[in-house]
Amino acid sequence: MERKIFETHAHYEDKQFDEDRETLLKSLPENGIDVVVNVSSSLETAKETLKLTRQYDFIYGAIGVHPEAASELTEERFQWLSERMSEEKIVAVGEIGLDYYWKEPEPAVQKIWFERQIALAREKKLPMIIHSRDAAQDTYDILKAGHGEEAGGVIHCFSYAREMAKKFLDMGFYLGIGGVVTFKNSKKLKDVVAYAPLERLLLETDCPYMAPVPNRGKRNSSLNLIYVAREIAALKGIETEEVIWKTAENARKMYQLQ
Ligand code: NI
C-alpha cells in the first residue's frame, strides 16, 4: 500500500495563510499529504486549531501553550485547556516546553507551566509536542523529573547535537525534522539525522516558518515536506519512499492513530 506524507507539525491558523487557506488546505490530499496535525501555541490558536479539526477530515489538532505565551495561563484557563483535551480529534498536548532565547517570560514562569502541561499529558494519556530552544538540559531534567516518558512525544524542530539526541531517544522521544535539515550550514542536524534510527524520526514543517531549500525564506507549507524527506533519505542512503512510509507509520503510532 502506498503511504503518503504525514505532516506532524503545522500552524495553518497563522495569519500568513489568511488569503488562501482554504485553497491550500484543499489541495493537500491530492498532493501527497494525507494527515496534518495543526499545533497550537496559545489559547487563541488552540481555539483556531479546534475549528480546523472540525472543518477538515484530514486535520487533527494539538493544544497547549508555548513557553513564550506561558504568562497568559491561569488556573481557570488551564482548566479550559484540560477539558478541550477530550475532544475527539485532539491527539497531543503542544506545543509546550522551554525557550531561553528571548528569556521572556522568565524561565521560572516557563518551567511552572511546562511541568503542569507534562502532568496534563500524562493524565490524559496524550503524547507531547516539545518546543526546546537554548534550554536542552532544563528540558531534559524537567521531563525526567515529571516522568514525561510516560506520555512520550516528540522534540519538535530538533536543534541540539548528537549527545542530546541520544538522551531524548533513550527516554523514548521522537525527533521532529523540518526544513533546517536541508540548509547547507546545518551540519549538526544532518549528523543527528544520520545517527538517529529512522523509526524515531518524524516529518514536520512548522509552517509558515522554516521552509526548506529550494524554497528557503518563503512561506512554508506541507507541500515542501518532500524536500525534507529527500534530504533525510540522502543522509541515510535509503529511498525517499521508505522515509515517507516509515515516518508516517511513526507518526500514526505516536499520535495513536493506528
Ligand atoms: Ni511550531
CSV table of C-alpha atoms and ligand atoms in Angstrom, one decimal:
chain,number,residue,atom,x,y,z
A,1,MET,CA,0.0,0.0,0.0
A,2,GLU,CA,1.3,3.4,-0.9
A,3,ARG,CA,1.6,5.7,2.1
A,4,LYS,CA,1.5,9.4,1.8
A,5,ILE,CA,3.3,12.1,3.8
A,6,PHE,CA,2.2,12.7,7.4
A,7,GLU,CA,2.7,16.3,8.4
A,8,THR,CA,3.2,16.2,12.2
A,9,HIS,CA,3.5,20.0,12.9
A,10,ALA,CA,1.8,22.9,11.1
A,11,HIS,CA,0.3,26.2,12.1
A,12,TYR,CA,-2.4,26.7,9.5
A,13,GLU,CA,-4.3,29.1,11.7
A,14,ASP,CA,-1.4,31.6,11.2
A,15,LYS,CA,-2.4,34.9,9.5
A,16,GLN,CA,0.1,34.3,6.7
A,17,PHE,CA,-2.5,31.7,5.4
A,18,ASP,CA,-5.5,34.1,5.6
A,19,GLU,CA,-5.5,34.8,1.9
A,20,ASP,CA,-5.5,31.3,0.5
A,21,ARG,CA,-6.0,28.9,3.5
A,22,GLU,CA,-9.0,27.1,2.1
A,23,THR,CA,-7.5,26.6,-1.4
A,24,LEU,CA,-4.2,25.5,0.0
A,25,LEU,CA,-5.6,23.0,2.6
A,26,LYS,CA,-8.0,21.5,0.0
A,27,SER,CA,-5.0,20.9,-2.3
A,28,LEU,CA,-3.0,18.9,0.2
A,29,PRO,CA,-4.6,15.5,-0.1
A,30,GLU,CA,-4.3,15.5,-3.9
A,31,ASN,CA,-0.6,16.4,-3.5
A,32,GLY,CA,0.5,13.5,-1.4
A,33,ILE,CA,-0.2,14.8,2.1
A,34,ASP,CA,-2.8,12.6,3.9
A,35,VAL,CA,-2.7,13.8,7.5
A,36,VAL,CA,-1.9,17.1,9.1
A,37,VAL,CA,-1.6,17.9,12.8
A,38,ASN,CA,-2.2,21.5,13.5
A,39,VAL,CA,-0.4,22.7,16.6
A,40,SER,CA,-1.4,25.5,18.9
A,41,SER,CA,0.9,27.8,20.8
A,42,SER,CA,-1.6,29.8,22.8
A,43,LEU,CA,-5.2,29.7,24.0
A,44,GLU,CA,-6.3,31.7,20.9
A,45,THR,CA,-4.6,29.4,18.5
A,46,ALA,CA,-6.0,26.4,20.4
A,47,LYS,CA,-9.5,27.7,19.5
A,48,GLU,CA,-8.4,28.1,15.9
A,49,THR,CA,-7.0,24.6,15.9
A,50,LEU,CA,-10.2,23.1,17.2
A,51,LYS,CA,-12.0,24.9,14.4
A,52,LEU,CA,-9.7,23.5,11.7
A,53,THR,CA,-10.1,19.9,13.0
A,54,ARG,CA,-13.9,20.3,12.6
A,55,GLN,CA,-13.6,21.7,9.1
A,56,TYR,CA,-11.2,19.2,7.5
A,57,ASP,CA,-11.3,15.4,7.8
A,58,PHE,CA,-7.6,15.1,7.5
A,59,ILE,CA,-6.6,17.7,10.1
A,60,TYR,CA,-6.0,16.7,13.7
A,61,GLY,CA,-5.0,19.0,16.5
A,62,ALA,CA,-2.6,19.5,19.3
A,63,ILE,CA,-3.4,22.0,22.0
A,64,GLY,CA,-1.2,23.5,24.6
A,65,VAL,CA,0.6,26.8,25.5
A,66,HIS,CA,4.1,27.6,24.1
A,67,PRO,CA,6.7,28.8,26.6
A,68,GLU,CA,6.6,32.3,25.0
A,69,ALA,CA,2.9,32.6,25.8
A,70,ALA,CA,3.2,30.9,29.2
A,71,SER,CA,2.3,34.0,31.2
A,72,GLU,CA,-1.2,34.0,29.7
A,73,LEU,CA,-2.0,30.8,31.7
A,74,THR,CA,-4.1,30.9,34.9
A,75,GLU,CA,-5.8,28.1,36.9
A,76,GLU,CA,-9.0,28.9,35.1
A,77,ARG,CA,-7.5,28.9,31.6
A,78,PHE,CA,-5.5,25.7,32.4
A,79,GLN,CA,-8.8,24.1,33.3
A,80,TRP,CA,-10.3,25.1,30.0
A,81,LEU,CA,-7.3,23.6,28.2
A,82,SER,CA,-7.7,20.4,30.2
A,83,GLU,CA,-11.3,20.0,29.2
A,84,ARG,CA,-10.5,20.5,25.5
A,85,MET,CA,-8.1,17.5,25.6
A,86,SER,CA,-11.1,15.1,25.4
A,87,GLU,CA,-12.2,16.5,22.1
A,88,GLU,CA,-12.3,13.7,19.5
A,89,LYS,CA,-9.6,14.9,17.1
A,90,ILE,CA,-7.1,16.3,19.7
A,91,VAL,CA,-4.1,13.9,19.5
A,92,ALA,CA,-1.4,15.7,21.6
A,93,VAL,CA,-0.6,18.3,24.2
A,94,GLY,CA,1.5,21.0,22.5
A,95,GLU,CA,3.4,22.8,21.8
A,96,ILE,CA,4.9,23.1,25.3
A,97,GLY,CA,8.4,23.5,26.6
A,98,LEU,CA,11.2,26.0,27.3
A,99,ASP,CA,12.6,28.8,25.2
A,100,TYR,CA,15.6,30.7,26.7
A,101,TYR,CA,16.4,32.5,23.5
A,102,TRP,CA,14.4,35.5,24.5
A,103,LYS,CA,14.1,34.8,28.2
A,104,GLU,CA,10.5,36.2,28.1
A,105,PRO,CA,8.6,35.2,30.1
A,106,GLU,CA,11.3,34.5,32.7
A,107,PRO,CA,12.4,30.8,32.9
A,108,ALA,CA,10.7,30.3,36.3
A,109,VAL,CA,7.3,31.0,34.7
A,110,GLN,CA,8.0,28.9,31.7
A,111,LYS,CA,9.0,26.0,34.0
A,112,ILE,CA,5.9,26.1,36.1
A,113,TRP,CA,3.5,25.7,33.1
A,114,PHE,CA,5.8,23.2,31.3
A,115,GLU,CA,5.6,21.0,34.4
A,116,ARG,CA,1.8,21.4,34.6
A,117,GLN,CA,1.3,20.5,31.0
A,118,ILE,CA,3.6,17.5,31.3
A,119,ALA,CA,1.3,16.3,34.1
A,120,LEU,CA,-1.7,17.0,32.0
A,121,ALA,CA,-0.4,14.9,29.1
A,122,ARG,CA,0.2,12.0,31.5
A,123,GLU,CA,-3.3,12.4,33.0
A,124,LYS,CA,-4.9,12.5,29.5
A,125,LYS,CA,-2.6,9.8,28.1
A,126,LEU,CA,-1.7,12.0,25.2
A,127,PRO,CA,1.8,12.5,23.7
A,128,MET,CA,3.5,15.9,24.0
A,129,ILE,CA,5.0,18.2,21.3
A,130,ILE,CA,8.0,19.7,22.9
A,131,HIS,CA,9.5,23.1,21.9
A,132,SER,CA,13.0,23.4,23.3
A,133,ARG,CA,15.4,26.2,22.3
A,134,ASP,CA,18.6,27.0,24.1
A,135,ALA,CA,17.3,25.0,27.0
A,136,ALA,CA,18.4,21.4,26.4
A,137,GLN,CA,19.5,20.5,29.9
A,138,ASP,CA,16.5,22.1,31.7
A,139,THR,CA,14.1,20.5,29.2
A,140,TYR,CA,15.6,17.1,29.8
A,141,ASP,CA,15.7,17.5,33.6
A,142,ILE,CA,12.1,18.6,33.8
A,143,LEU,CA,10.9,15.8,31.5
A,144,LYS,CA,12.8,13.3,33.6
A,145,ALA,CA,11.6,14.6,37.0
A,146,GLY,CA,8.0,14.8,35.7
A,147,HIS,CA,8.1,11.3,34.2
A,148,GLY,CA,7.4,12.8,30.8
A,149,GLU,CA,8.4,9.4,29.2
A,150,GLU,CA,5.1,8.0,30.4
A,151,ALA,CA,3.3,10.4,27.9
A,152,GLY,CA,6.1,10.3,25.3
A,153,GLY,CA,6.0,12.5,22.3
A,154,VAL,CA,8.4,14.5,20.0
A,155,ILE,CA,11.2,17.0,20.5
A,156,HIS,CA,10.0,19.2,17.7
A,157,CYS,CA,12.3,21.1,15.3
A,158,PHE,CA,15.2,19.3,17.0
A,159,SER,CA,18.2,21.6,17.2
A,160,TYR,CA,20.7,20.1,19.6
A,161,ALA,CA,23.7,17.9,18.9
A,162,ARG,CA,24.0,14.1,18.8
A,163,GLU,CA,24.7,13.6,22.6
A,164,MET,CA,21.5,15.4,23.5
A,165,ALA,CA,19.6,13.4,20.7
A,166,LYS,CA,20.8,10.2,22.3
A,167,LYS,CA,19.4,11.3,25.7
A,168,PHE,CA,16.0,12.1,24.4
A,169,LEU,CA,15.9,9.0,22.2
A,170,ASP,CA,16.8,6.9,25.3
A,171,MET,CA,13.8,8.4,27.1
A,172,GLY,CA,11.6,7.3,24.2
A,173,PHE,CA,11.0,10.5,22.4
A,174,TYR,CA,10.8,11.0,18.6
A,175,LEU,CA,12.8,13.8,16.9
A,176,GLY,CA,10.9,16.2,14.6
A,177,ILE,CA,12.8,17.0,11.4
A,178,GLY,CA,11.9,20.0,9.2
A,179,GLY,CA,13.3,22.4,6.7
A,180,VAL,CA,16.5,23.2,8.6
A,181,VAL,CA,18.0,19.8,7.7
A,182,THR,CA,18.2,21.0,4.0
A,183,PHE,CA,20.3,24.1,4.9
A,184,LYS,CA,23.9,23.9,3.9
A,185,ASN,CA,25.1,25.1,7.2
A,186,SER,CA,23.1,22.7,9.3
A,187,LYS,CA,25.9,20.2,9.9
A,188,LYS,CA,24.8,19.4,13.5
A,189,LEU,CA,21.3,18.4,12.4
A,190,LYS,CA,22.5,16.4,9.4
A,191,ASP,CA,24.7,14.5,11.8
A,192,VAL,CA,21.8,13.8,14.2
A,193,VAL,CA,19.6,12.6,11.3
A,194,ALA,CA,22.3,10.3,10.0
A,195,TYR,CA,22.7,8.9,13.6
A,196,ALA,CA,19.1,8.6,14.8
A,197,PRO,CA,17.1,5.4,13.8
A,198,LEU,CA,14.5,6.1,11.1
A,199,GLU,CA,12.0,4.5,13.5
A,200,ARG,CA,12.3,7.6,15.7
A,201,LEU,CA,12.1,10.5,13.1
A,202,LEU,CA,9.0,12.5,12.1
A,203,LEU,CA,8.5,14.9,9.2
A,204,GLU,CA,7.3,18.4,10.2
A,205,THR,CA,7.2,21.8,8.6
A,206,ASP,CA,6.5,24.2,11.5
A,207,CYS,CA,4.8,26.2,8.6
A,208,PRO,CA,4.6,29.1,7.9
A,209,TYR,CA,8.2,29.1,9.1
A,210,MET,CA,11.3,27.1,8.3
A,211,ALA,CA,10.8,26.5,4.5
A,212,PRO,CA,13.4,24.0,3.2
A,213,VAL,CA,15.7,24.6,0.3
A,214,PRO,CA,14.8,25.3,-2.6
A,215,ASN,CA,12.1,27.5,-1.0
A,216,ARG,CA,14.1,28.8,1.9
A,217,GLY,CA,12.9,32.2,3.1
A,218,LYS,CA,9.4,31.8,1.5
A,219,ARG,CA,6.2,30.9,3.3
A,220,ASN,CA,6.4,27.3,4.1
A,221,SER,CA,3.6,24.7,3.7
A,222,SER,CA,3.2,20.9,3.9
A,223,LEU,CA,3.8,20.7,0.1
A,224,ASN,CA,7.5,21.3,0.9
A,225,LEU,CA,7.9,18.2,3.1
A,226,ILE,CA,9.0,16.2,0.1
A,227,TYR,CA,12.3,18.1,0.2
A,228,VAL,CA,12.8,17.2,3.8
A,229,ALA,CA,12.1,13.6,3.1
A,230,ARG,CA,14.6,13.6,0.2
A,231,GLU,CA,17.3,15.1,2.4
A,232,ILE,CA,16.8,12.5,5.1
A,233,ALA,CA,16.9,9.7,2.5
A,234,ALA,CA,20.2,11.1,1.1
A,235,LEU,CA,21.7,11.3,4.6
A,236,LYS,CA,20.7,7.8,5.4
A,237,GLY,CA,21.5,6.3,2.0
A,238,ILE,CA,17.9,5.0,1.5
A,239,GLU,CA,14.9,5.6,-0.8
A,240,THR,CA,12.7,8.7,-0.2
A,241,GLU,CA,9.7,6.3,-0.4
A,242,GLU,CA,11.0,4.5,2.7
A,243,VAL,CA,11.4,7.7,4.6
A,244,ILE,CA,7.9,8.8,3.8
A,245,TRP,CA,6.4,5.4,4.6
A,246,LYS,CA,8.3,4.9,7.9
A,247,THR,CA,7.8,8.5,9.2
A,248,ALA,CA,4.1,8.2,8.6
A,249,GLU,CA,4.0,5.0,10.4
A,250,ASN,CA,5.9,6.6,13.3
A,251,ALA,CA,3.5,9.5,13.4
A,252,ARG,CA,0.5,7.2,13.5
A,253,LYS,CA,2.0,5.3,16.3
A,254,MET,CA,2.9,8.4,18.4
A,255,TYR,CA,-0.4,10.1,17.8
A,256,GLN,CA,-2.3,6.9,18.4
A,257,LEU,CA,-4.0,7.0,15.0
A,258,GLN,CA,-3.3,3.3,14.1
B,1,NI,NI,5.7,25.2,15.9
